[in-house]
Structure formats: structure tokens, C-alpha cells
């Protein structure tokens, strides 16, 4: 009785879309948005403010006791 499937699979040639290789410098060449700079500056100012507030609270607590 013959086998239903051959023992060796026949190679299938898939048609693949040819893609252009990605350039690594493409992401670095995009200009920086002003909103990103503003958000980064705001984050730095807020972190500095929290650090100053924590330092004041620690020193004020030690002076009171």
C-alpha cells in the first residue's frame, strides 16, 4: 500500500517582499520636538523641587526636636 504523504517534503518557494534594509542613522536624524524638550525640563525641575522639599523637611524635623 503506498504512503499517503511522501517521506521527504518538497521545498516550497515562498514569494517574499523585498524590504529595504533599515538604516540605523534614520532614527538619529529626526529633529527633536520642542514639546519633548519642555517635558524633559519640567521633569528635571519637578525632581529638583521634590529633592529640595525633602531636604527642607528632613532638616526642619531635626531642628524642631
mmCIF file of C-alpha atoms in Angstrom:
data_model
loop_
_atom_site.group_PDB
_atom_site.id
_atom_site.type_symbol
_atom_site.label_atom_id
_atom_site.label_comp_id
_atom_site.label_asym_id
_atom_site.label_seq_id
_atom_site.Cartn_x
_atom_site.Cartn_y
_atom_site.Cartn_z
ATOM 1 C CA UNK A 1 0.000 0.000 0.000
ATOM 2 C CA UNK A 2 1.539 3.374 -0.988
ATOM 3 C CA UNK A 3 2.066 6.063 1.632
ATOM 4 C CA UNK A 4 -0.321 8.984 1.712
ATOM 5 C CA UNK A 5 2.494 11.506 2.103
ATOM 6 C CA UNK A 6 5.967 11.290 0.651
ATOM 7 C CA UNK A 7 8.791 10.704 3.129
ATOM 8 C CA UNK A 8 10.565 13.874 2.023
ATOM 9 C CA UNK A 9 8.780 17.170 1.730
ATOM 10 C CA UNK A 10 9.158 19.109 -1.453
ATOM 11 C CA UNK A 11 10.702 22.559 -0.976
ATOM 12 C CA UNK A 12 8.266 25.404 -1.262
ATOM 13 C CA UNK A 13 9.444 28.691 -2.604
ATOM 14 C CA UNK A 14 7.612 31.461 -0.830
ATOM 15 C CA UNK A 15 7.404 34.772 -2.523
ATOM 16 C CA UNK A 16 8.810 37.292 -0.076
ATOM 17 C CA UNK A 17 8.535 41.025 -0.371
ATOM 18 C CA UNK A 18 11.888 42.650 -0.792
ATOM 19 C CA UNK A 19 12.417 45.092 2.021
ATOM 20 C CA UNK A 20 14.975 47.809 2.122
ATOM 21 C CA UNK A 21 17.468 47.381 4.932
ATOM 22 C CA UNK A 22 16.841 49.604 7.917
ATOM 23 C CA UNK A 23 19.258 52.401 8.452
ATOM 24 C CA UNK A 24 20.444 52.906 11.988
ATOM 25 C CA UNK A 25 21.063 56.599 11.436
ATOM 26 C CA UNK A 26 17.458 57.204 10.389
ATOM 27 C CA UNK A 27 16.189 57.470 13.987
ATOM 28 C CA UNK A 28 19.004 59.808 14.982
ATOM 29 C CA UNK A 29 18.369 62.160 12.068
ATOM 30 C CA UNK A 30 14.846 63.067 13.172
ATOM 31 C CA UNK A 31 14.643 66.537 14.733
ATOM 32 C CA UNK A 32 13.894 66.857 18.425
ATOM 33 C CA UNK A 33 10.456 68.248 19.103
ATOM 34 C CA UNK A 34 10.074 71.301 21.320
ATOM 35 C CA UNK A 35 7.420 69.559 23.385
ATOM 36 C CA UNK A 36 9.902 66.799 24.260
ATOM 37 C CA UNK A 37 12.395 69.378 25.480
ATOM 38 C CA UNK A 38 9.744 71.145 27.542
ATOM 39 C CA UNK A 39 8.606 67.898 29.142
ATOM 40 C CA UNK A 40 12.178 66.894 29.954
ATOM 41 C CA UNK A 41 12.866 70.288 31.523
ATOM 42 C CA UNK A 42 9.651 70.108 33.518
ATOM 43 C CA UNK A 43 10.604 66.674 34.825
ATOM 44 C CA UNK A 44 14.030 67.891 35.925
ATOM 45 C CA UNK A 45 12.518 70.918 37.672
ATOM 46 C CA UNK A 46 9.932 68.785 39.470
ATOM 47 C CA UNK A 47 12.531 66.277 40.639
ATOM 48 C CA UNK A 48 14.733 69.094 41.884
ATOM 49 C CA UNK A 49 11.794 70.646 43.698
ATOM 50 C CA UNK A 50 10.922 67.361 45.391
ATOM 51 C CA UNK A 51 14.553 66.922 46.425
ATOM 52 C CA UNK A 52 14.663 70.413 47.932
ATOM 53 C CA UNK A 53 11.345 69.847 49.695
ATOM 54 C CA UNK A 54 12.569 66.553 51.143
ATOM 55 C CA UNK A 55 15.819 68.147 52.291
ATOM 56 C CA UNK A 56 13.917 71.005 53.944
ATOM 57 C CA UNK A 57 11.517 68.593 55.655
ATOM 58 C CA UNK A 58 14.395 66.493 56.994
ATOM 59 C CA UNK A 59 16.339 69.470 58.306
ATOM 60 C CA UNK A 60 13.269 71.185 59.769
ATOM 61 C CA UNK A 61 12.328 67.978 61.557
ATOM 62 C CA UNK A 62 15.782 67.690 63.144
ATOM 63 C CA UNK A 63 15.847 71.328 64.214
ATOM 64 C CA UNK A 64 12.443 71.072 65.923
ATOM 65 C CA UNK A 65 13.359 68.038 68.048
#
